[in-house]
Structure formats: structure tokens, C-alpha cells
CSV table of C-alpha atoms and ligand atoms in Angstrom, one decimal:
chain,number,residue,atom,x,y,z
L,72,MET,CA,83.0,16.5,68.5
L,73,THR,CA,86.7,16.2,67.9
L,74,ARG,CA,88.4,19.6,68.0
L,75,HIS,CA,91.5,20.4,65.9
L,76,LEU,CA,94.0,23.2,65.6
L,77,LEU,CA,94.5,23.4,61.8
L,78,ARG,CA,94.6,27.2,61.6
L,79,ASP,CA,94.6,30.1,64.1
L,80,ASP,CA,90.9,30.8,63.8
L,81,ASP,CA,90.0,27.3,64.9
L,82,LEU,CA,90.1,28.9,68.3
L,83,GLY,CA,87.6,31.7,69.0
L,84,PRO,CA,88.7,34.7,71.1
L,85,ALA,CA,87.6,33.2,74.5
L,86,GLU,CA,89.1,29.8,73.5
L,87,GLN,CA,92.4,31.4,72.6
L,88,ARG,CA,92.5,33.1,76.0
L,89,GLU,CA,91.7,29.8,77.7
L,90,VAL,CA,94.6,28.1,76.0
L,91,LEU,CA,96.9,31.0,76.9
L,92,GLU,CA,95.8,30.9,80.5
L,93,LEU,CA,96.4,27.2,80.5
L,94,ALA,CA,99.8,27.7,79.0
L,95,LEU,CA,100.7,30.1,81.8
L,96,ARG,CA,99.5,27.6,84.4
L,97,LEU,CA,101.5,24.8,82.8
L,98,LYS,CA,104.6,26.9,82.6
L,99,ALA,CA,104.3,27.7,86.4
L,100,ASP,CA,103.6,24.0,87.2
L,101,ARG,CA,105.0,21.8,84.4
L,102,PHE,CA,103.5,18.5,85.5
L,103,ALA,CA,100.1,19.8,86.7
L,104,LEU,CA,98.1,18.0,83.9
L,105,ARG,CA,98.6,14.4,82.7
L,106,PRO,CA,95.9,13.9,80.0
L,107,LEU,CA,98.1,11.5,78.1
L,108,ALA,CA,98.8,9.3,81.2
L,109,GLY,CA,98.8,5.6,80.2
L,110,PRO,CA,101.0,6.5,78.4
L,111,ARG,CA,98.9,7.3,75.3
L,112,THR,CA,100.8,8.0,72.1
L,113,VAL,CA,100.9,11.1,70.1
L,114,ALA,CA,102.1,10.8,66.4
L,115,ILE,CA,104.3,13.7,65.5
L,116,LEU,CA,105.0,13.7,61.8
L,117,PHE,CA,107.4,15.9,59.9
L,118,ASP,CA,107.4,16.4,56.1
L,119,LYS,CA,109.7,19.5,56.5
L,120,PRO,CA,112.8,20.2,58.5
L,121,THR,CA,112.4,20.8,62.3
L,122,LEU,CA,114.3,21.4,65.5
L,123,ARG,CA,112.2,23.5,67.8
L,124,THR,CA,109.0,21.8,66.9
L,125,GLN,CA,110.3,18.3,67.3
L,126,LEU,CA,111.9,19.2,70.6
L,127,SER,CA,108.9,21.1,72.1
L,128,PHE,CA,106.3,18.5,71.1
L,129,THR,CA,108.5,15.6,72.2
L,130,VAL,CA,109.2,17.2,75.6
L,131,GLY,CA,105.6,18.4,75.9
L,132,VAL,CA,104.0,15.0,75.2
L,133,VAL,CA,106.3,13.4,77.8
L,134,GLU,CA,105.4,16.0,80.3
L,135,LEU,CA,101.7,15.5,79.7
L,136,GLY,CA,102.3,11.8,80.6
L,137,GLY,CA,102.3,10.4,77.1
L,138,HIS,CA,104.6,8.8,74.5
L,139,PRO,CA,105.8,10.8,71.5
L,140,MET,CA,106.2,8.9,68.3
L,141,VAL,CA,108.2,11.1,66.0
L,142,VAL,CA,108.1,10.1,62.3
L,143,ASP,CA,110.3,11.5,59.6
L,144,GLY,CA,108.2,12.1,56.6
L,145,LYS,CA,110.9,10.6,54.3
L,146,LEU,CA,110.2,7.2,55.9
L,147,ALA,CA,106.4,7.5,56.1
L,148,GLN,CA,106.0,9.1,52.6
L,149,ILE,CA,102.4,10.1,53.5
L,150,GLY,CA,100.5,10.6,50.3
L,151,VAL,CA,103.0,8.7,48.2
L,152,ARG,CA,103.3,5.2,49.7
L,153,GLU,CA,99.8,5.5,51.2
L,154,SER,CA,97.1,8.2,50.9
L,155,VAL,CA,96.5,10.7,53.6
L,156,ALA,CA,93.1,9.2,54.1
L,157,ASP,CA,94.4,5.7,54.7
L,158,THR,CA,97.1,7.0,57.0
L,159,ALA,CA,94.5,8.9,59.0
L,160,ARG,CA,92.5,5.7,59.4
L,161,VAL,CA,95.5,3.7,60.5
L,162,LEU,CA,96.7,6.3,63.0
L,163,GLY,CA,93.4,7.3,64.5
L,164,PRO,CA,92.5,4.2,66.5
L,165,GLN,CA,95.9,3.9,68.0
L,166,VAL,CA,97.0,7.4,69.0
L,167,ALA,CA,95.5,10.1,71.2
L,168,ALA,CA,96.4,13.0,68.8
L,169,VAL,CA,98.2,13.7,65.5
L,170,VAL,CA,100.7,16.5,65.2
L,171,TRP,CA,101.8,17.2,61.6
L,172,ARG,CA,104.2,19.5,59.8
L,173,THR,CA,103.5,19.3,56.1
L,174,PHE,CA,103.1,21.3,52.9
L,175,GLY,CA,99.5,21.9,51.8
L,176,GLN,CA,96.7,22.8,54.3
L,177,ASP,CA,94.5,20.3,52.4
L,178,ARG,CA,96.6,17.4,53.6
L,179,LEU,CA,96.0,18.4,57.2
L,180,GLU,CA,92.3,18.9,56.6
L,181,GLN,CA,92.1,15.3,55.1
L,182,MET,CA,93.9,14.0,58.2
L,183,ALA,CA,91.5,15.8,60.5
L,184,ALA,CA,88.4,14.6,58.6
L,185,LEU,CA,89.3,10.9,59.1
L,186,ALA,CA,91.6,10.5,62.1
L,187,GLY,CA,88.9,10.8,64.7
L,188,VAL,CA,91.4,12.3,67.2
L,189,PRO,CA,92.6,15.9,67.5
L,190,VAL,CA,95.0,17.0,64.7
L,191,VAL,CA,97.4,19.9,65.4
L,192,ASN,CA,99.1,21.9,62.7
L,193,ALA,CA,102.8,22.0,63.4
L,194,LEU,CA,103.3,24.3,60.3
L,195,THR,CA,102.0,24.2,56.8
L,196,ASP,CA,102.7,26.4,53.8
L,197,ASP,CA,99.8,28.5,54.9
L,198,PHE,CA,99.7,28.7,58.7
L,199,HIS,CA,101.8,28.2,61.9
L,200,PRO,CA,99.3,28.5,64.7
L,201,CYS,CA,101.4,26.9,67.4
L,202,GLN,CA,104.1,29.5,66.9
L,203,ILE,CA,101.6,32.4,67.1
L,204,LEU,CA,100.2,31.0,70.4
L,205,ALA,CA,103.8,30.9,71.7
L,206,ASP,CA,104.3,34.5,70.5
L,207,LEU,CA,101.0,35.6,72.1
L,208,LEU,CA,102.1,33.9,75.3
L,209,THR,CA,105.4,35.7,75.3
L,210,LEU,CA,103.7,39.0,74.8
L,211,ALA,CA,101.1,38.2,77.5
L,212,GLU,CA,103.8,37.5,80.0
L,213,ARG,CA,105.3,40.8,79.4
L,214,TRP,CA,102.2,42.9,79.2
L,215,GLY,CA,100.2,41.5,82.2
L,216,GLY,CA,98.3,38.5,80.9
L,217,PRO,CA,96.2,37.4,77.9
L,218,ALA,CA,93.6,40.1,78.4
L,219,ALA,CA,96.3,42.7,77.9
L,220,LEU,CA,96.9,41.7,74.3
L,221,ALA,CA,93.8,43.4,73.0
L,222,GLY,CA,94.4,46.9,71.7
L,223,ARG,CA,98.2,46.4,71.3
L,224,THR,CA,99.9,46.7,67.9
L,225,LEU,CA,102.0,44.0,66.4
L,226,ALA,CA,104.1,44.8,63.3
L,227,TYR,CA,105.3,42.0,61.1
L,228,LEU,CA,107.9,42.8,58.4
L,229,GLY,CA,108.9,40.4,55.6
L,230,ASP,CA,107.1,37.8,53.5
L,231,GLY,CA,103.4,38.8,53.8
L,232,GLY,CA,102.3,35.7,52.0
L,233,ASN,CA,103.9,33.1,54.2
L,234,ASN,CA,102.6,31.0,57.1
L,235,MET,CA,103.8,33.4,59.8
L,236,ALA,CA,102.1,36.4,58.2
L,237,HIS,CA,98.9,34.5,57.8
L,238,SER,CA,98.9,33.2,61.3
L,239,TYR,CA,99.7,36.7,62.8
L,240,LEU,CA,96.8,38.0,60.9
L,241,LEU,CA,94.3,35.4,62.2
L,242,GLY,CA,95.8,34.9,65.6
L,243,GLY,CA,96.5,38.5,66.3
L,244,ALA,CA,93.0,39.6,65.1
L,245,THR,CA,91.5,36.9,67.3
L,246,ALA,CA,93.3,38.4,70.3
L,247,GLY,CA,92.0,41.9,69.5
L,248,MET,CA,95.4,43.2,68.4
L,249,HIS,CA,96.2,45.7,65.7
L,250,VAL,CA,98.1,43.7,63.2
L,251,ARG,CA,100.3,45.5,60.6
L,252,ILE,CA,102.0,43.5,57.8
L,253,ALA,CA,104.8,45.3,55.9
L,254,THR,CA,105.6,43.4,52.7
L,255,PRO,CA,106.4,44.0,49.0
L,256,ASP,CA,103.4,44.2,46.6
L,257,SER,CA,104.4,40.8,45.2
L,258,ARG,CA,104.1,39.1,48.6
L,259,GLN,CA,100.6,40.1,49.7
L,260,PRO,CA,98.8,37.8,52.2
L,261,ALA,CA,96.2,35.5,50.6
L,262,ALA,CA,93.0,37.5,50.0
L,263,ASP,CA,90.8,35.0,51.9
L,264,VAL,CA,93.0,35.1,54.9
L,265,LEU,CA,93.1,38.9,54.9
L,266,ALA,CA,89.3,39.0,54.6
L,267,ARG,CA,88.9,36.6,57.5
L,268,ALA,CA,91.3,38.6,59.7
L,269,GLN,CA,89.4,41.7,58.9
L,270,GLN,CA,86.1,40.0,59.8
L,271,LEU,CA,87.7,38.7,63.1
L,272,ALA,CA,89.2,42.1,64.0
L,273,ALA,CA,85.7,43.7,63.5
L,274,THR,CA,84.4,41.5,66.3
L,275,THR,CA,87.4,41.8,68.7
L,276,GLY,CA,88.2,45.5,68.4
L,277,GLY,CA,91.4,44.8,66.6
L,278,SER,CA,92.4,45.9,63.1
L,279,VAL,CA,94.5,44.8,60.1
L,280,LEU,CA,96.8,46.8,57.9
L,281,VAL,CA,98.9,45.7,54.9
L,282,THR,CA,101.5,48.1,53.6
L,283,ASP,CA,104.6,48.2,51.6
L,284,ASP,CA,106.0,50.9,53.9
L,285,ALA,CA,108.1,49.3,56.7
L,286,ALA,CA,108.3,52.6,58.7
L,287,GLN,CA,104.5,52.9,58.6
L,288,ALA,CA,104.1,49.4,60.1
L,289,ALA,CA,106.7,50.0,62.8
L,290,ASP,CA,105.7,53.4,64.0
L,291,GLY,CA,104.6,53.2,67.6
L,292,ALA,CA,104.2,49.3,67.5
L,293,ASP,CA,104.3,47.4,70.7
L,294,CYS,CA,105.8,44.4,69.1
L,295,VAL,CA,108.0,44.0,66.0
L,296,ALA,CA,108.2,40.6,64.5
L,297,THR,CA,109.9,39.1,61.4
L,298,ASP,CA,110.7,35.7,59.8
L,299,THR,CA,113.1,34.3,57.3
L,300,TRP,CA,112.7,35.8,53.9
L,301,VAL,CA,112.7,32.3,52.3
L,302,SER,CA,110.5,29.7,53.9
L,303,MET,CA,110.9,26.0,53.7
L,304,GLY,CA,109.6,24.8,50.3
L,305,ASP,CA,109.8,28.3,48.8
L,306,ASP,CA,112.0,28.2,45.8
L,307,THR,CA,112.8,32.0,45.7
L,308,ASP,CA,116.5,32.4,45.1
L,309,GLU,CA,118.6,33.9,47.8
L,310,ALA,CA,119.7,37.0,45.8
L,311,GLU,CA,116.2,37.7,44.6
L,312,ALA,CA,115.0,37.5,48.2
L,313,VAL,CA,117.6,40.0,49.4
L,314,ALA,CA,116.6,42.4,46.6
L,315,LEU,CA,113.0,42.1,47.4
L,316,PHE,CA,113.0,42.2,51.2
L,317,SER,CA,115.9,44.4,52.2
L,318,PRO,CA,113.7,47.4,52.7
L,319,PHE,CA,111.9,45.3,55.4
L,320,GLN,CA,114.9,44.4,57.5
L,321,VAL,CA,114.4,44.8,61.2
L,322,ASP,CA,117.4,46.9,62.3
L,323,ALA,CA,118.0,49.4,65.1
L,324,ALA,CA,116.7,52.3,63.1
L,325,LEU,CA,113.5,50.5,62.3
L,326,LEU,CA,113.1,49.3,65.9
L,327,GLY,CA,113.7,52.9,67.0
L,328,ARG,CA,110.4,53.9,65.4
L,329,ALA,CA,108.5,51.4,67.5
L,330,ALA,CA,107.1,52.1,71.0
L,331,PRO,CA,109.8,52.4,73.7
L,332,GLY,CA,110.5,48.9,75.0
L,333,ALA,CA,108.7,47.3,72.1
L,334,VAL,CA,109.2,43.5,72.1
L,335,VAL,CA,111.1,41.9,69.2
L,336,LEU,CA,110.0,38.4,68.1
L,337,HIS,CA,111.3,36.0,65.5
L,338,CYS,CA,110.1,32.3,65.3
L,339,LEU,CA,113.7,31.2,64.4
L,340,PRO,CA,115.8,30.0,62.6
L,341,ALA,CA,117.1,33.5,62.1
L,342,TYR,CA,119.5,34.8,59.5
L,343,ARG,CA,121.4,37.7,61.0
L,344,GLY,CA,122.2,40.4,58.6
L,345,LYS,CA,119.2,39.4,56.4
L,346,GLU,CA,115.7,39.8,57.9
L,347,ILE,CA,117.1,41.0,61.3
L,348,THR,CA,120.4,42.5,62.4
L,349,ALA,CA,122.5,40.8,65.1
L,350,GLU,CA,122.3,44.0,67.1
L,351,VAL,CA,118.5,43.7,67.3
L,352,ILE,CA,118.0,39.9,67.7
L,353,ASP,CA,120.8,39.8,70.3
L,354,GLY,CA,119.8,43.1,71.9
L,355,PRO,CA,117.8,43.9,75.1
L,356,GLN,CA,114.4,44.1,73.4
L,357,SER,CA,114.6,40.7,71.9
L,358,ALA,CA,112.4,38.0,73.4
L,359,VAL,CA,113.2,35.3,70.9
L,360,PHE,CA,114.6,32.6,73.2
L,361,ALA,CA,111.7,33.1,75.7
L,362,GLU,CA,109.5,32.8,72.6
L,363,ALA,CA,111.2,29.5,71.6
L,364,GLU,CA,110.7,28.1,75.1
L,365,ASN,CA,107.1,29.1,75.0
L,366,ARG,CA,106.4,26.7,72.2
L,367,LEU,CA,106.6,24.0,74.8
L,368,HIS,CA,104.1,25.6,77.2
L,369,ALA,CA,101.7,26.8,74.4
L,370,GLN,CA,101.7,23.4,72.7
L,371,LYS,CA,101.1,21.5,75.9
L,372,ALA,CA,98.2,23.7,76.6
L,373,VAL,CA,96.8,23.2,73.1
L,374,LEU,CA,97.1,19.4,73.4
L,375,ALA,CA,95.5,19.3,76.9
L,376,TRP,CA,92.7,21.7,75.8
L,377,LEU,CA,91.9,19.8,72.6
L,378,LEU,CA,92.0,16.4,74.4
L,379,GLU,CA,89.6,17.6,77.1
L,380,ARG,CA,87.1,18.7,74.5
L,381,SER,CA,87.3,15.8,72.1
T,269,NVA,N1,108.1,30.8,57.5
T,269,NVA,C1,109.1,29.9,58.0
T,269,NVA,C2,108.8,29.5,59.4
T,269,NVA,C3,109.8,28.6,60.1
T,269,NVA,C4,109.5,28.2,61.5
T,269,NVA,C5,109.1,28.6,57.2
T,269,NVA,O1,108.0,28.1,56.8
T,269,NVA,O2,110.1,28.1,56.8
């Protein structure tokens, strides 16, 4: 059966741990696995802006022995010039895997249904599972390995309905973490994602909390994470976002409520003075550049893991 990573809960708890262990191994020995030797090609498609994702997937595919074919969605116009279904049937027989950053989750699902090779979500409107694996890897490195994630508290402040919030809910609950989302009432996580995270947490010993009180989320947290207030494709106007999200800014006072030495994460790009202050993102508790590097190791592990099982 072909395996995919379309959303965070495509990996069960034991599988997520395996991927994180593999990422640690590949970080220690970058050329240890060459599942794409040939070289086999991976199609890496972007319908939204990118820097980190293009970089880390390109480098990662090369390091796994393969050939990255990066396609700008403006050229390919998937779903406009040609349906997603036809694109999947054209790509599938020629590539080893498809990595796609796009808008609707349904597009990715159609690709996965017909490509016949592993499909990896490189960010959709709904989820960003590669980023969460990189985040969990970053925390695991600091806390003593993937098994040490369970029971720890991660507080995310900002847009509770965006891809990062959804992926923290699913990926964090899968890891057995206590995930707290602080967000305004108007930006609640999708009800089905929240319900799924609660269901996962019940099996892993984690928990899920959604609150409009930033302090309540941050109190004693082991990790404090945030993200841009206006995601790609979100048409919320800048002034409106500032008014809505200012109470959720990660600043020194907020971080001071967290556990001593709490780790600060941000998937980048960051807007200093908006969702996070310069003092915090550039301060000693920030792990954001290690987190950015860990995209490489986490994604190599995902590709190697999916290819082995497909
Ligand atoms: N929520 C952000 C994540 C960027 C990596 C966005 O979708 O723009």
C-alpha cells in the first residue's frame, strides 16, 4: 500500500517516533540512506511562496541520492491547464514521490489517490505536517529524544484556525503532548480537527486546550510557539490582524510565564514586533534557526520512511 503524509495523523504515535528517530540518525550521518539512488526524481510543486521548503526538499532529495524537480505552480497551473487527476497520472509513473504545497487539502487528496507514489504535504491551507515534525525533532533534541515529548506542554499563540495550529493539535497529540492553543474566538480551530486531536490525545496521554487567554496557555509551558498572523492566501487585512491578535503576541512578559528555559519556536517567516518581539525571537530561548534546519532532516526521514513502506 502506498503511504502518504497528507496530514499529521497519517502517522500513528509509534510511526511518528520512528520518523523522528530516523531524522536524528540522518542528522548525525547525512548520507546514511540513499533510497532515491538512480537517481530517481521527486516532483516538488509549489502553488504558494516558499524559501525554506524549496531549500530543504531540494537539498534533502539530493542527499538521499535523488533528483529534485522543482516546479513553480504558475507554470504548471495544476487544476487550471490540467486537472489534478490527470496531473497525478502523468507524474506517478515517472517520479518516486510527489511533494506539493498548495491551497485546498482536497487537491492533495486527489493527487494521493491517483499518483501511485508517496505524496507529501509541503503545506496546505489546513495542515503543515513537515513543519511539525521539524518542531518535534527540535524539541526532542533538547529534551532527550522522541520519547521525552510525551507529557510536555506546547502552547501555540495566534491564529487558531490556520495550518500550524491544526498541525500542532494533531501532531502534538500524537506525540502525547499537552497542546494549548490561545486564539481569539473568531479564529477557532476547525471542529473536526479539534475532535480528532482530542481523540488522539485520549490514546496517547496528551491533552488539548483551546482558550482566548494567552496567559492561561503560556503558564508553565515547556514550549511557546507562534506563527504569522496572516497566512499565505488569507485575505485578512494587516490592521485588522493587528487588532485581533495583539493580545496573543509572544513577548518577554508572556515567555516569563512559561517554564524556566521554555523553548521558543516559530516556523518562519517571522514579523518582529507583530506575533513575536525581536527580544524573544533573537533571545537565548529561541530555537527557530535549529528548527529551520530540522526541516531538512525531518523531511529526509519522511521521504525515506514513506518510500520504504510503499
Ligand atoms: N501559517 C503560515 C505558515 C508559513 C510557513 C502560512 O500558511 O503562511
